[in-house]
């Protein structure tokens, strides 16, 4: 609030939502995530399939890796298999803290629907917030409003039955990873002291 009071209006946080990646960019992103001590991931589901997953190791930058659109597969079968194999390397890495808001949901989707295996350590801003403030809400919308300077955006991810603005959905997916990571990092001092 103190920082924002210097401006006549709220200055949005400068973030880089990387959407529509090339195969090379997606692979580079996953390799960089695997070398990071902390990575946030977020899954979006449409038509009972994971349609995109985002990754962030810095709350200012995230990449959304899509799997399909209304036109079909985003990647060739070989490219998608290679991306999934690199994702599994990341999910298997015990040296990477995997962060995710409402992690049990996304892990269930990734393991049950997609066949991934998940290895800790794990961090969940929702669980962390509930431990510290059990009487307060812990949705990402609430955490975003209290722990970040990001404007409300959760309605951006809503999709109609068959109509999707895919670019908006991928941006939303990337935002979730950045905001979730920022919330988790902003709670770290309080978590470490409790």
Coordinates of C-alpha atoms in Angstrom, one line a residue:
X1 CA 0.0 0.0 0.0
X2 CA 2.8 2.4 0.9
X3 CA 4.5 1.9 -2.5
X4 CA 1.2 2.3 -4.4
X5 CA 0.3 5.5 -2.5
X6 CA 3.0 7.3 -4.5
X7 CA 0.8 7.0 -7.6
X8 CA -2.7 8.4 -8.4
X9 CA -3.8 5.0 -9.6
X10 CA -2.7 1.4 -8.9
X11 CA 0.4 0.5 -10.9
X12 CA 0.1 -3.1 -12.1
X13 CA 3.0 -5.4 -11.5
X14 CA 5.2 -5.9 -14.6
X15 CA 5.0 -9.5 -15.5
X16 CA 5.9 -11.5 -18.6
X17 CA 3.2 -14.1 -19.5
X18 CA 4.9 -16.3 -22.1
X19 CA 2.2 -18.0 -24.2
X20 CA 2.2 -19.8 -27.5
X21 CA 5.7 -21.1 -27.1
X22 CA 7.8 -22.8 -29.7
X23 CA 8.9 -26.3 -29.0
X24 CA 12.4 -25.1 -28.3
X25 CA 11.2 -22.4 -25.9
X26 CA 9.0 -24.9 -24.0
X27 CA 11.9 -27.3 -23.7
X28 CA 14.3 -24.5 -22.5
X29 CA 11.7 -23.4 -19.9
X30 CA 11.4 -26.9 -18.5
X31 CA 15.1 -27.4 -18.4
X32 CA 15.5 -24.1 -16.5
X33 CA 12.7 -25.1 -14.1
X34 CA 14.5 -28.3 -13.3
X35 CA 17.6 -26.3 -12.3
X36 CA 15.6 -24.0 -10.0
X37 CA 15.2 -24.5 -6.2
X38 CA 11.5 -23.5 -6.4
X39 CA 9.0 -23.9 -9.2
X40 CA 5.3 -23.1 -9.3
X41 CA 3.1 -25.1 -11.7
X42 CA -0.6 -24.7 -12.5
X43 CA -2.9 -26.9 -14.5
X44 CA -6.0 -26.0 -16.5
X45 CA -8.5 -28.6 -17.5
X46 CA -11.0 -28.5 -20.3
X47 CA -13.0 -31.3 -21.9
X48 CA -11.7 -33.5 -19.0
X49 CA -8.1 -33.1 -20.2
X50 CA -5.2 -30.9 -19.2
X51 CA -5.3 -28.2 -21.9
X52 CA -2.3 -26.3 -20.6
X53 CA 0.2 -26.2 -17.7
X54 CA 2.2 -23.2 -16.6
X55 CA 5.5 -23.0 -14.8
X56 CA 7.2 -20.2 -13.0
X57 CA 10.4 -19.9 -11.0
X58 CA 10.2 -16.1 -10.7
X59 CA 6.9 -14.5 -9.8
X60 CA 7.4 -12.0 -12.6
X61 CA 7.7 -14.6 -15.4
X62 CA 5.7 -17.7 -16.4
X63 CA 5.2 -19.8 -19.4
X64 CA 2.0 -21.6 -20.2
X65 CA 2.6 -24.7 -22.3
X66 CA -0.6 -25.6 -24.2
X67 CA -1.6 -29.1 -25.3
X68 CA -4.6 -28.5 -27.5
X69 CA -7.0 -25.9 -28.8
X70 CA -10.3 -26.1 -30.6
X71 CA -8.2 -26.8 -33.8
X72 CA -6.6 -29.9 -32.3
X73 CA -3.2 -30.7 -30.8
X74 CA -0.8 -27.9 -30.3
X75 CA 2.3 -30.1 -30.7
X76 CA 3.1 -33.0 -32.9
X77 CA 2.8 -36.4 -31.1
X78 CA 6.6 -36.6 -30.9
X79 CA 7.0 -33.1 -29.5
X80 CA 4.3 -33.6 -26.9
X81 CA 5.9 -36.8 -25.8
X82 CA 9.3 -35.1 -25.4
X83 CA 7.6 -32.2 -23.4
X84 CA 5.8 -34.7 -21.1
X85 CA 9.1 -36.6 -20.5
X86 CA 10.9 -33.3 -19.6
X87 CA 7.9 -32.5 -17.3
X88 CA 8.3 -35.9 -15.6
X89 CA 12.0 -35.2 -15.0
X90 CA 11.0 -32.0 -13.2
X91 CA 8.3 -33.7 -11.2
X92 CA 10.8 -36.4 -10.2
X93 CA 13.4 -33.9 -9.0
X94 CA 13.7 -34.0 -5.2
X95 CA 15.8 -30.8 -5.2
X96 CA 13.0 -28.7 -6.6
X97 CA 10.3 -27.4 -4.2
X98 CA 7.1 -27.7 -6.3
X99 CA 4.6 -25.0 -5.4
X100 CA 0.9 -24.9 -6.4
X101 CA -2.3 -23.4 -5.0
X102 CA -4.7 -26.2 -4.0
X103 CA -2.0 -28.7 -4.9
X104 CA -4.0 -31.8 -4.2
X105 CA -6.3 -31.0 -7.0
X106 CA -3.6 -30.4 -9.6
X107 CA -1.6 -33.4 -8.4
X108 CA -4.7 -35.6 -8.7
X109 CA -5.3 -34.4 -12.3
X110 CA -1.6 -34.9 -13.3
X111 CA -1.4 -38.4 -11.7
X112 CA -4.9 -39.8 -12.3
X113 CA -5.7 -38.2 -15.7
X114 CA -2.2 -37.8 -17.2
X115 CA -0.2 -40.6 -15.6
X116 CA 2.6 -38.4 -14.1
X117 CA 4.4 -39.3 -10.9
X118 CA 5.1 -36.6 -8.4
X119 CA 8.0 -36.4 -5.9
X120 CA 8.2 -33.8 -3.2
X121 CA 9.0 -31.5 -1.7
X122 CA 5.8 -29.5 -2.1
X123 CA 4.5 -26.1 -1.0
X124 CA 0.9 -24.9 -1.2
X125 CA 0.0 -21.3 -0.5
X126 CA -3.6 -22.3 0.4
X127 CA -2.4 -24.8 3.0
X128 CA 0.2 -22.4 4.3
X129 CA -2.3 -19.6 4.7
X130 CA -4.8 -21.9 6.5
X131 CA -2.1 -22.9 8.9
X132 CA -1.3 -19.3 9.8
X133 CA -4.8 -17.8 9.5
X134 CA -7.4 -20.6 9.9
X135 CA -10.3 -18.2 10.1
X136 CA -9.6 -16.4 6.9
X137 CA -10.3 -17.4 3.3
X138 CA -7.5 -19.1 1.4
X139 CA -8.6 -19.0 -2.2
X140 CA -6.0 -17.7 -4.7
X141 CA -8.3 -14.7 -5.4
X142 CA -8.2 -13.8 -1.7
X143 CA -4.5 -14.4 -1.3
X144 CA -3.8 -12.4 -4.5
X145 CA -5.7 -9.4 -3.0
X146 CA -3.9 -9.5 0.3
X147 CA -0.4 -10.7 -0.6
X148 CA 0.3 -9.2 -4.1
X149 CA -0.4 -6.1 -6.1
X150 CA -2.0 -8.0 -8.9
X151 CA -5.5 -6.8 -9.8
X152 CA -8.3 -9.3 -9.6
X153 CA -8.2 -11.6 -12.6
X154 CA -9.8 -14.9 -11.6
X155 CA -12.8 -14.4 -14.0
X156 CA -10.4 -14.3 -16.9
X157 CA -10.0 -18.1 -16.7
X158 CA -13.7 -19.0 -17.0
X159 CA -14.6 -20.7 -20.2
X160 CA -17.9 -21.4 -21.9
X161 CA -19.1 -24.9 -22.7
X162 CA -17.4 -24.9 -26.1
X163 CA -16.1 -21.4 -26.6
X164 CA -12.6 -20.5 -25.4
X165 CA -10.3 -17.6 -26.1
X166 CA -7.2 -19.8 -25.9
X167 CA -4.7 -16.9 -25.7
X168 CA -6.6 -15.4 -22.7
X169 CA -6.8 -18.9 -21.1
X170 CA -3.0 -19.3 -21.5
X171 CA -2.4 -15.9 -20.0
X172 CA -4.7 -16.7 -17.1
X173 CA -2.8 -20.0 -16.6
X174 CA 0.6 -18.2 -16.5
X175 CA -0.8 -15.6 -14.1
X176 CA -1.9 -18.3 -11.7
X177 CA 1.7 -19.6 -11.6
X178 CA 3.2 -16.2 -11.0
X179 CA 0.6 -15.1 -8.4
X180 CA 0.7 -18.4 -6.5
X181 CA 4.5 -18.3 -6.3
X182 CA 4.4 -14.7 -5.2
X183 CA 1.9 -15.5 -2.5
X184 CA 3.9 -18.4 -1.3
X185 CA 7.1 -16.5 -1.2
X186 CA 5.4 -13.6 0.6
X187 CA 4.3 -16.0 3.4
X188 CA 7.8 -17.6 3.8
X189 CA 9.0 -15.4 6.6
X190 CA 5.8 -15.9 8.6
X191 CA 6.0 -19.7 7.9
X192 CA 9.6 -19.9 9.0
X193 CA 8.9 -18.0 12.2
X194 CA 5.8 -20.1 13.2

